[in-house]
PDB file of C-alpha atoms in Angstrom:
ATOM      1  CA  ASP A 213      22.997 -18.990   3.206  1.00 62.00           C
ATOM      2  CA  ALA A 214      19.272 -18.720   3.887  1.00 81.00           C
ATOM      3  CA  GLY A 215      17.380 -16.170   1.897  1.00 93.00           C
ATOM      4  CA  VAL A 216      14.539 -13.965   3.052  1.00 95.00           C
ATOM      5  CA  ILE A 217      12.010 -16.142   4.795  1.00 96.00           C
ATOM      6  CA  GLN A 218       8.331 -15.299   4.807  1.00 97.00           C
ATOM      7  CA  SER A 219       5.476 -17.031   6.529  1.00 96.00           C
ATOM      8  CA  PRO A 220       2.904 -18.182   5.908  1.00 97.00           C
ATOM      9  CA  ARG A 221       3.142 -18.939   2.190  1.00 96.00           C
ATOM     10  CA  HIS A 222      -0.621 -18.878   1.875  1.00 96.00           C
ATOM     11  CA  GLU A 223      -3.257 -17.327   4.085  1.00 97.00           C
ATOM     12  CA  VAL A 224      -6.986 -17.567   3.605  1.00 97.00           C
ATOM     13  CA  THR A 225      -9.125 -15.615   6.016  1.00 96.00           C
ATOM     14  CA  GLU A 226     -12.524 -14.077   6.333  1.00 96.00           C
ATOM     15  CA  MET A 227     -13.273 -10.426   6.108  1.00 96.00           C
ATOM     16  CA  GLY A 228     -12.838  -8.686   9.437  1.00 96.00           C
ATOM     17  CA  GLN A 229     -10.199 -11.041  10.744  1.00 97.00           C
ATOM     18  CA  GLU A 230      -6.716  -9.954  11.764  1.00 97.00           C
ATOM     19  CA  VAL A 231      -3.899 -11.123   9.534  1.00 98.00           C
ATOM     20  CA  THR A 232      -0.217 -11.151  10.471  1.00 98.00           C
ATOM     21  CA  LEU A 233       2.495 -11.724   7.913  1.00 98.00           C
ATOM     22  CA  ARG A 234       6.017 -12.490   9.039  1.00 98.00           C
ATOM     23  CA  CYS A 235       9.445 -11.913   7.580  1.00 98.00           C
ATOM     24  CA  LYS A 236      12.979 -12.859   8.515  1.00 97.00           C
ATOM     25  CA  PRO A 237      15.524 -10.877   6.470  1.00 96.00           C
ATOM     26  CA  ILE A 238      18.908 -12.128   5.422  1.00 94.00           C
ATOM     27  CA  SER A 239      21.394 -11.975   8.281  1.00 94.00           C
ATOM     28  CA  GLY A 240      23.523  -8.852   8.048  1.00 91.00           C
ATOM     29  CA  HIS A 241      21.026  -6.909   5.958  1.00 91.00           C
ATOM     30  CA  ASN A 242      19.989  -3.637   7.532  1.00 89.00           C
ATOM     31  CA  SER A 243      17.130  -2.592   5.262  1.00 90.00           C
ATOM     32  CA  LEU A 244      13.782  -4.316   5.004  1.00 93.00           C
ATOM     33  CA  PHE A 245      10.918  -3.640   2.619  1.00 94.00           C
ATOM     34  CA  TRP A 246       7.305  -4.737   2.371  1.00 97.00           C
ATOM     35  CA  TYR A 247       5.783  -4.771  -1.108  1.00 96.00           C
ATOM     36  CA  ARG A 248       2.317  -5.758  -2.274  1.00 97.00           C
ATOM     37  CA  GLN A 249       1.647  -7.236  -5.708  1.00 96.00           C
ATOM     38  CA  THR A 250      -1.728  -7.129  -7.428  1.00 94.00           C
ATOM     39  CA  MET A 251      -2.731  -7.497 -11.042  1.00 89.00           C
ATOM     40  CA  MET A 252      -4.085  -3.986 -11.203  1.00 89.00           C
ATOM     41  CA  ARG A 253      -1.348  -2.079  -9.428  1.00 90.00           C
ATOM     42  CA  GLY A 254       1.716  -4.273  -9.859  1.00 91.00           C
ATOM     43  CA  LEU A 255       4.386  -4.129  -7.156  1.00 94.00           C
ATOM     44  CA  GLU A 256       3.793  -1.362  -4.656  1.00 94.00           C
ATOM     45  CA  LEU A 257       6.053  -0.401  -1.798  1.00 94.00           C
ATOM     46  CA  LEU A 258       4.155  -0.356   1.468  1.00 96.00           C
ATOM     47  CA  ILE A 259       6.850   0.513   3.993  1.00 95.00           C
ATOM     48  CA  TYR A 260      10.555   0.164   4.537  1.00 92.00           C
ATOM     49  CA  PHE A 261      12.901   0.094   7.494  1.00 92.00           C
ATOM     50  CA  ASN A 262      16.554   1.013   7.890  1.00 89.00           C
ATOM     51  CA  ASN A 263      18.262  -0.394  10.964  1.00 90.00           C
ATOM     52  CA  ASN A 264      14.860  -1.420  12.359  1.00 93.00           C
ATOM     53  CA  VAL A 265      13.484   2.125  12.093  1.00 92.00           C
ATOM     54  CA  PRO A 266      10.540   2.823   9.764  1.00 92.00           C
ATOM     55  CA  ILE A 267      11.675   5.342   7.173  1.00 89.00           C
ATOM     56  CA  ASP A 268       8.735   5.714   4.844  1.00 88.00           C
ATOM     57  CA  ASP A 269       5.268   4.283   5.381  1.00 90.00           C
ATOM     58  CA  SER A 270       3.495   6.489   2.865  1.00 89.00           C
ATOM     59  CA  GLY A 271       2.624   3.427   0.830  1.00 91.00           C
ATOM     60  CA  MET A 272       0.609   1.850   3.609  1.00 94.00           C
ATOM     61  CA  PRO A 273      -2.919   2.012   2.235  1.00 87.00           C
ATOM     62  CA  GLU A 274      -4.879   2.628   5.416  1.00 85.00           C
ATOM     63  CA  ASP A 275      -4.722   2.644   9.162  1.00 91.00           C
ATOM     64  CA  ARG A 276      -5.759  -0.971   9.031  1.00 95.00           C
ATOM     65  CA  PHE A 277      -2.208  -1.749   7.988  1.00 97.00           C
ATOM     66  CA  SER A 278       0.691  -1.644  10.415  1.00 97.00           C
ATOM     67  CA  ALA A 279       4.250  -2.928  10.344  1.00 97.00           C
ATOM     68  CA  LYS A 280       6.856  -3.468  12.996  1.00 97.00           C
ATOM     69  CA  MET A 281      10.479  -4.464  13.139  1.00 97.00           C
ATOM     70  CA  PRO A 282      11.322  -5.189  16.766  1.00 96.00           C
ATOM     71  CA  ASN A 283      14.819  -6.411  15.914  1.00 94.00           C
ATOM     72  CA  ALA A 284      17.157  -6.898  12.995  1.00 94.00           C
ATOM     73  CA  SER A 285      15.955 -10.398  12.263  1.00 95.00           C
ATOM     74  CA  PHE A 286      12.185 -10.090  12.304  1.00 96.00           C
ATOM     75  CA  SER A 287       9.389  -7.977  10.912  1.00 98.00           C
ATOM     76  CA  THR A 288       5.615  -8.249  10.804  1.00 98.00           C
ATOM     77  CA  LEU A 289       2.935  -6.726   8.627  1.00 98.00           C
ATOM     78  CA  LYS A 290      -0.478  -6.722  10.219  1.00 98.00           C
ATOM     79  CA  ILE A 291      -3.870  -6.040   8.691  1.00 97.00           C
ATOM     80  CA  GLN A 292      -6.716  -5.465  11.098  1.00 96.00           C
ATOM     81  CA  PRO A 293      -9.488  -5.779  10.112  1.00 96.00           C
ATOM     82  CA  SER A 294      -8.847  -7.427   6.763  1.00 96.00           C
ATOM     83  CA  GLU A 295     -11.005  -6.756   3.705  1.00 96.00           C
ATOM     84  CA  PRO A 296     -11.411  -8.607   0.401  1.00 96.00           C
ATOM     85  CA  ARG A 297      -9.548  -5.851  -1.443  1.00 95.00           C
ATOM     86  CA  ASP A 298      -6.466  -6.670   0.614  1.00 96.00           C
ATOM     87  CA  SER A 299      -6.139  -9.920  -1.293  1.00 97.00           C
ATOM     88  CA  ALA A 300      -2.718  -9.875  -2.927  1.00 97.00           C
ATOM     89  CA  VAL A 301       0.757 -11.320  -2.737  1.00 97.00           C
ATOM     90  CA  TYR A 302       2.823  -9.621  -0.056  1.00 98.00           C
ATOM     91  CA  PHE A 303       6.580  -9.678  -0.489  1.00 97.00           C
ATOM     92  CA  CYS A 304       9.254  -8.930   2.005  1.00 97.00           C
ATOM     93  CA  ALA A 305      12.702  -7.955   0.749  1.00 94.00           C
ATOM     94  CA  SER A 306      15.974  -7.071   2.402  1.00 92.00           C
ATOM     95  CA  SER A 307      19.228  -5.440   1.407  1.00 89.00           C
ATOM     96  CA  ARG A 308      22.477  -4.286   2.868  1.00 85.00           C
ATOM     97  CA  ARG A 309      22.492  -0.527   2.749  1.00 73.00           C
ATOM     98  CA  LEU A 310      25.680   1.419   3.240  1.00 66.00           C
ATOM     99  CA  GLN A 311      25.532   5.186   3.299  1.00 62.00           C
ATOM    100  CA  GLY A 312      27.152   6.624   0.213  1.00 54.00           C
ATOM    101  CA  ALA A 313      27.645   3.237  -1.367  1.00 57.00           C
ATOM    102  CA  ALA A 314      26.027   1.855  -4.479  1.00 57.00           C
ATOM    103  CA  ASN A 315      22.428   0.896  -4.097  1.00 65.00           C
ATOM    104  CA  GLU A 316      22.434  -2.745  -3.165  1.00 74.00           C
ATOM    105  CA  LYS A 317      20.028  -5.093  -4.863  1.00 83.00           C
ATOM    106  CA  LEU A 318      16.975  -6.349  -3.043  1.00 88.00           C
ATOM    107  CA  PHE A 319      16.614  -9.987  -2.111  1.00 92.00           C
ATOM    108  CA  PHE A 320      12.992 -11.064  -2.048  1.00 94.00           C
ATOM    109  CA  GLY A 321      11.193 -13.689  -0.064  1.00 95.00           C
ATOM    110  CA  SER A 322       8.809 -16.123  -1.714  1.00 94.00           C
ATOM    111  CA  GLY A 323       5.833 -13.999  -0.774  1.00 96.00           C
ATOM    112  CA  THR A 324       2.613 -14.601   1.125  1.00 97.00           C
ATOM    113  CA  GLN A 325      -0.490 -15.163  -0.980  1.00 97.00           C
ATOM    114  CA  LEU A 326      -3.326 -13.580   1.008  1.00 98.00           C
ATOM    115  CA  SER A 327      -6.941 -14.257   0.193  1.00 97.00           C
ATOM    116  CA  VAL A 328      -9.607 -12.427   2.163  1.00 97.00           C
ATOM    117  CA  LEU A 329     -13.057 -13.884   1.603  1.00 96.00           C
TER     118      LEU A 329
ATOM    119  CA  ALA B 172       8.875  11.720  -8.933  1.00 75.00           C
ATOM    120  CA  GLN B 173      10.317   8.506 -10.192  1.00 85.00           C
ATOM    121  CA  LYS B 174       8.345   6.326 -12.570  1.00 93.00           C
ATOM    122  CA  VAL B 175       8.950   3.203 -14.616  1.00 96.00           C
ATOM    123  CA  THR B 176       6.888   2.280 -17.645  1.00 97.00           C
ATOM    124  CA  GLN B 177       6.819  -1.119 -19.248  1.00 97.00           C
ATOM    125  CA  ALA B 178       4.454  -0.618 -22.143  1.00 95.00           C
ATOM    126  CA  GLN B 179       4.355  -4.264 -23.155  1.00 97.00           C
ATOM    127  CA  THR B 180       1.927  -6.088 -20.905  1.00 95.00           C
ATOM    128  CA  GLU B 181       2.323  -9.493 -22.538  1.00 97.00           C
ATOM    129  CA  ILE B 182       4.569 -10.915 -25.234  1.00 97.00           C
ATOM    130  CA  SER B 183       4.468 -14.342 -26.823  1.00 97.00           C
ATOM    131  CA  VAL B 184       7.312 -15.712 -28.895  1.00 97.00           C
ATOM    132  CA  VAL B 185       8.253 -19.049 -30.339  1.00 97.00           C
ATOM    133  CA  GLU B 186      11.258 -20.772 -28.883  1.00 97.00           C
ATOM    134  CA  LYS B 187      14.598 -19.628 -30.345  1.00 97.00           C
ATOM    135  CA  GLU B 188      13.256 -16.233 -31.324  1.00 97.00           C
ATOM    136  CA  ASP B 189      14.899 -13.113 -29.940  1.00 97.00           C
ATOM    137  CA  VAL B 190      12.732 -10.846 -27.829  1.00 98.00           C
ATOM    138  CA  THR B 191      13.226  -7.362 -26.404  1.00 98.00           C
ATOM    139  CA  LEU B 192      11.428  -6.095 -23.343  1.00 98.00           C
ATOM    140  CA  ASP B 193      11.120  -2.338 -23.162  1.00 98.00           C
ATOM    141  CA  CYS B 194      11.600  -0.159 -20.108  1.00 98.00           C
ATOM    142  CA  VAL B 195      11.318   3.622 -19.966  1.00 98.00           C
ATOM    143  CA  TYR B 196      11.963   5.521 -16.781  1.00 97.00           C
ATOM    144  CA  GLU B 197      11.476   9.004 -15.386  1.00 95.00           C
ATOM    145  CA  THR B 198      13.594  10.657 -12.751  1.00 92.00           C
ATOM    146  CA  ARG B 199      14.802  14.118 -11.861  1.00 88.00           C
ATOM    147  CA  ASP B 200      17.976  12.858 -10.247  1.00 86.00           C
ATOM    148  CA  THR B 201      21.284  12.513 -12.043  1.00 87.00           C
ATOM    149  CA  THR B 202      22.291   9.600  -9.842  1.00 86.00           C
ATOM    150  CA  TYR B 203      20.057   6.581  -9.974  1.00 89.00           C
ATOM    151  CA  TYR B 204      20.076   2.829 -10.395  1.00 90.00           C
ATOM    152  CA  LEU B 205      18.160   0.624 -12.776  1.00 93.00           C
ATOM    153  CA  PHE B 206      17.300  -3.001 -12.198  1.00 94.00           C
ATOM    154  CA  TRP B 207      15.689  -5.944 -13.894  1.00 96.00           C
ATOM    155  CA  TYR B 208      14.011  -8.744 -11.959  1.00 96.00           C
ATOM    156  CA  LYS B 209      12.492 -11.981 -13.186  1.00 97.00           C
ATOM    157  CA  GLN B 210       9.400 -13.547 -11.618  1.00 96.00           C
ATOM    158  CA  PRO B 211       8.968 -17.141 -12.813  1.00 95.00           C
ATOM    159  CA  PRO B 212       5.690 -19.015 -12.316  1.00 91.00           C
ATOM    160  CA  SER B 213       6.859 -20.122  -8.871  1.00 89.00           C
ATOM    161  CA  GLY B 214       6.426 -16.508  -7.759  1.00 90.00           C
ATOM    162  CA  GLU B 215       9.721 -15.401  -6.280  1.00 91.00           C
ATOM    163  CA  LEU B 216      11.517 -12.354  -7.654  1.00 94.00           C
ATOM    164  CA  VAL B 217      14.978 -13.043  -8.985  1.00 94.00           C
ATOM    165  CA  PHE B 218      17.555 -10.308  -9.475  1.00 93.00           C
ATOM    166  CA  LEU B 219      19.016 -10.113 -12.973  1.00 95.00           C
ATOM    167  CA  ILE B 220      21.005  -6.897 -13.254  1.00 92.00           C
ATOM    168  CA  ARG B 221      21.756  -3.529 -11.671  1.00 90.00           C
ATOM    169  CA  ARG B 222      23.101  -0.557 -13.603  1.00 90.00           C
ATOM    170  CA  ASN B 223      24.013   2.884 -12.289  1.00 87.00           C
ATOM    171  CA  SER B 224      23.287   6.063 -14.190  1.00 90.00           C
ATOM    172  CA  PHE B 225      26.943   6.783 -14.902  1.00 88.00           C
ATOM    173  CA  ASP B 226      27.558   3.510 -16.659  1.00 86.00           C
ATOM    174  CA  GLU B 227      25.970   3.456 -20.077  1.00 84.00           C
ATOM    175  CA  GLN B 228      27.870   0.470 -21.327  1.00 84.00           C
ATOM    176  CA  ASN B 229      25.653  -2.271 -22.578  1.00 85.00           C
ATOM    177  CA  GLU B 230      25.932  -5.557 -20.797  1.00 87.00           C
ATOM    178  CA  ILE B 231      25.744  -9.107 -22.001  1.00 88.00           C
ATOM    179  CA  SER B 232      25.329 -12.164 -19.837  1.00 90.00           C
ATOM    180  CA  GLY B 233      24.881 -15.324 -21.817  1.00 94.00           C
ATOM    181  CA  ARG B 234      21.661 -15.020 -23.782  1.00 95.00           C
ATOM    182  CA  TYR B 235      20.687 -11.861 -21.887  1.00 96.00           C
ATOM    183  CA  SER B 236      21.716  -8.365 -22.872  1.00 95.00           C
ATOM    184  CA  TRP B 237      20.770  -4.912 -21.702  1.00 95.00           C
ATOM    185  CA  ASN B 238      20.779  -1.652 -23.624  1.00 95.00           C
ATOM    186  CA  PHE B 239      20.920   1.467 -21.445  1.00 95.00           C
ATOM    187  CA  GLN B 240      20.335   4.768 -23.261  1.00 94.00           C
ATOM    188  CA  LYS B 241      20.120   7.898 -21.129  1.00 93.00           C
ATOM    189  CA  SER B 242      19.171   9.994 -24.154  1.00 93.00           C
ATOM    190  CA  THR B 243      15.873   8.138 -24.389  1.00 95.00           C
ATOM    191  CA  SER B 244      15.608   7.190 -20.686  1.00 96.00           C
ATOM    192  CA  SER B 245      15.404   3.557 -21.633  1.00 96.00           C
ATOM    193  CA  PHE B 246      16.852   0.369 -20.242  1.00 96.00           C
ATOM    194  CA  ASN B 247      15.752  -2.425 -22.557  1.00 97.00           C
ATOM    195  CA  PHE B 248      16.321  -6.113 -22.034  1.00 97.00           C
ATOM    196  CA  THR B 249      16.897  -8.590 -24.855  1.00 97.00           C
ATOM    197  CA  ILE B 250      16.774 -12.346 -24.647  1.00 97.00           C
ATOM    198  CA  THR B 251      18.491 -14.058 -27.552  1.00 97.00           C
ATOM    199  CA  ALA B 252      17.370 -17.482 -28.706  1.00 97.00           C
ATOM    200  CA  SER B 253      14.571 -17.615 -26.169  1.00 97.00           C
ATOM    201  CA  GLN B 254      13.776 -20.805 -24.318  1.00 97.00           C
ATOM    202  CA  VAL B 255      10.657 -22.071 -22.598  1.00 96.00           C
ATOM    203  CA  VAL B 256      12.369 -21.564 -19.234  1.00 96.00           C
ATOM    204  CA  ASP B 257      12.490 -17.840 -19.972  1.00 97.00           C
ATOM    205  CA  SER B 258       8.720 -17.701 -19.571  1.00 97.00           C
ATOM    206  CA  ALA B 259       8.128 -15.352 -16.653  1.00 97.00           C
ATOM    207  CA  VAL B 260       7.088 -11.855 -15.718  1.00 97.00           C
ATOM    208  CA  TYR B 261       9.966  -9.415 -16.017  1.00 98.00           C
ATOM    209  CA  PHE B 262      10.110  -6.235 -13.990  1.00 97.00           C
ATOM    210  CA  CYS B 263      12.177  -3.143 -14.574  1.00 97.00           C
ATOM    211  CA  ALA B 264      12.838  -0.977 -11.509  1.00 94.00           C
ATOM    212  CA  LEU B 265      14.396   2.347 -10.612  1.00 92.00           C
ATOM    213  CA  SER B 266      16.012   3.641  -7.443  1.00 89.00           C
ATOM    214  CA  GLU B 267      17.047   7.243  -7.012  1.00 83.00           C
ATOM    215  CA  ALA B 268      20.152   7.841  -4.980  1.00 70.00           C
ATOM    216  CA  PRO B 269      20.924  11.530  -4.663  1.00 58.00           C
ATOM    217  CA  SER B 270      22.361  11.277  -1.175  1.00 52.00           C
ATOM    218  CA  GLY B 271      21.683   7.772  -0.157  1.00 52.00           C
ATOM    219  CA  ASN B 272      19.469   5.013  -1.352  1.00 60.00           C
ATOM    220  CA  THR B 273      15.770   4.917  -1.934  1.00 73.00           C
ATOM    221  CA  PRO B 274      13.537   1.913  -2.394  1.00 84.00           C
ATOM    222  CA  LEU B 275      12.927   0.442  -5.803  1.00 88.00           C
ATOM    223  CA  VAL B 276       9.985   1.606  -7.826  1.00 91.00           C
ATOM    224  CA  PHE B 277       8.836  -1.108 -10.186  1.00 94.00           C
ATOM    225  CA  GLY B 278       7.160  -1.050 -13.562  1.00 96.00           C
ATOM    226  CA  LYS B 279       3.984  -3.100 -14.006  1.00 95.00           C
ATOM    227  CA  GLY B 280       5.947  -5.928 -15.569  1.00 96.00           C
ATOM    228  CA  THR B 281       5.927  -7.716 -18.916  1.00 97.00           C
ATOM    229  CA  ARG B 282       4.666 -11.275 -19.049  1.00 97.00           C
ATOM    230  CA  LEU B 283       6.766 -13.264 -21.503  1.00 98.00           C
ATOM    231  CA  SER B 284       5.513 -16.565 -22.822  1.00 97.00           C
ATOM    232  CA  VAL B 285       7.924 -18.672 -24.832  1.00 97.00           C
ATOM    233  CA  ILE B 286       6.163 -21.378 -26.779  1.00 96.00           C
ATOM    234  CA  ALA B 287       7.914 -24.587 -27.739  1.00 94.00           C
TER     235      ALA B 287
END
């Protein structure tokens, strides 16, 4: 059973470039989350989707950030243009969410280490 | 608003010592879920436990145990007879669930170093 798959594992880019991070959730999971981890701020929720629909994007720092989930098996997080302060580890997580049921645990991908020079 | 505080930024212990990682949470909901995750040096986040707000029974899993106390809004994690492999960053998290499920809000984490 494959877990959450993120690509790339590492990304080094120059300021101003577009960056696209990719995520494949676990098959059968209907909720997907993007988190960002930095030393200063810890793990922050950026956006999450239920059944491919964005539910809450209030954590997206700026208009430079955008996320899509065109289908149940794929999501992207795009930063355009990137800035050095975007350097962080970006995690994708998925869960199976059933209305009225206990809150299912999140399964995390291995993360993408982004460095913007 | 929900909030999780892990006051201990870093802890170092010698192998075989017991260690407790503190977690204090804030929520206005009566229904919520608490979690602990482990992040080893490899970077991935590994689920350890989930507890709902109506279940205050402490839990033990091998060398790991969790103490949930609603009276103090705490959900502390104890590792007994620590081992070098326990070295990791440990995160406590909270999810409110008044009428559904909300994403996890994480504490800043506690970095545990177990020295041989």
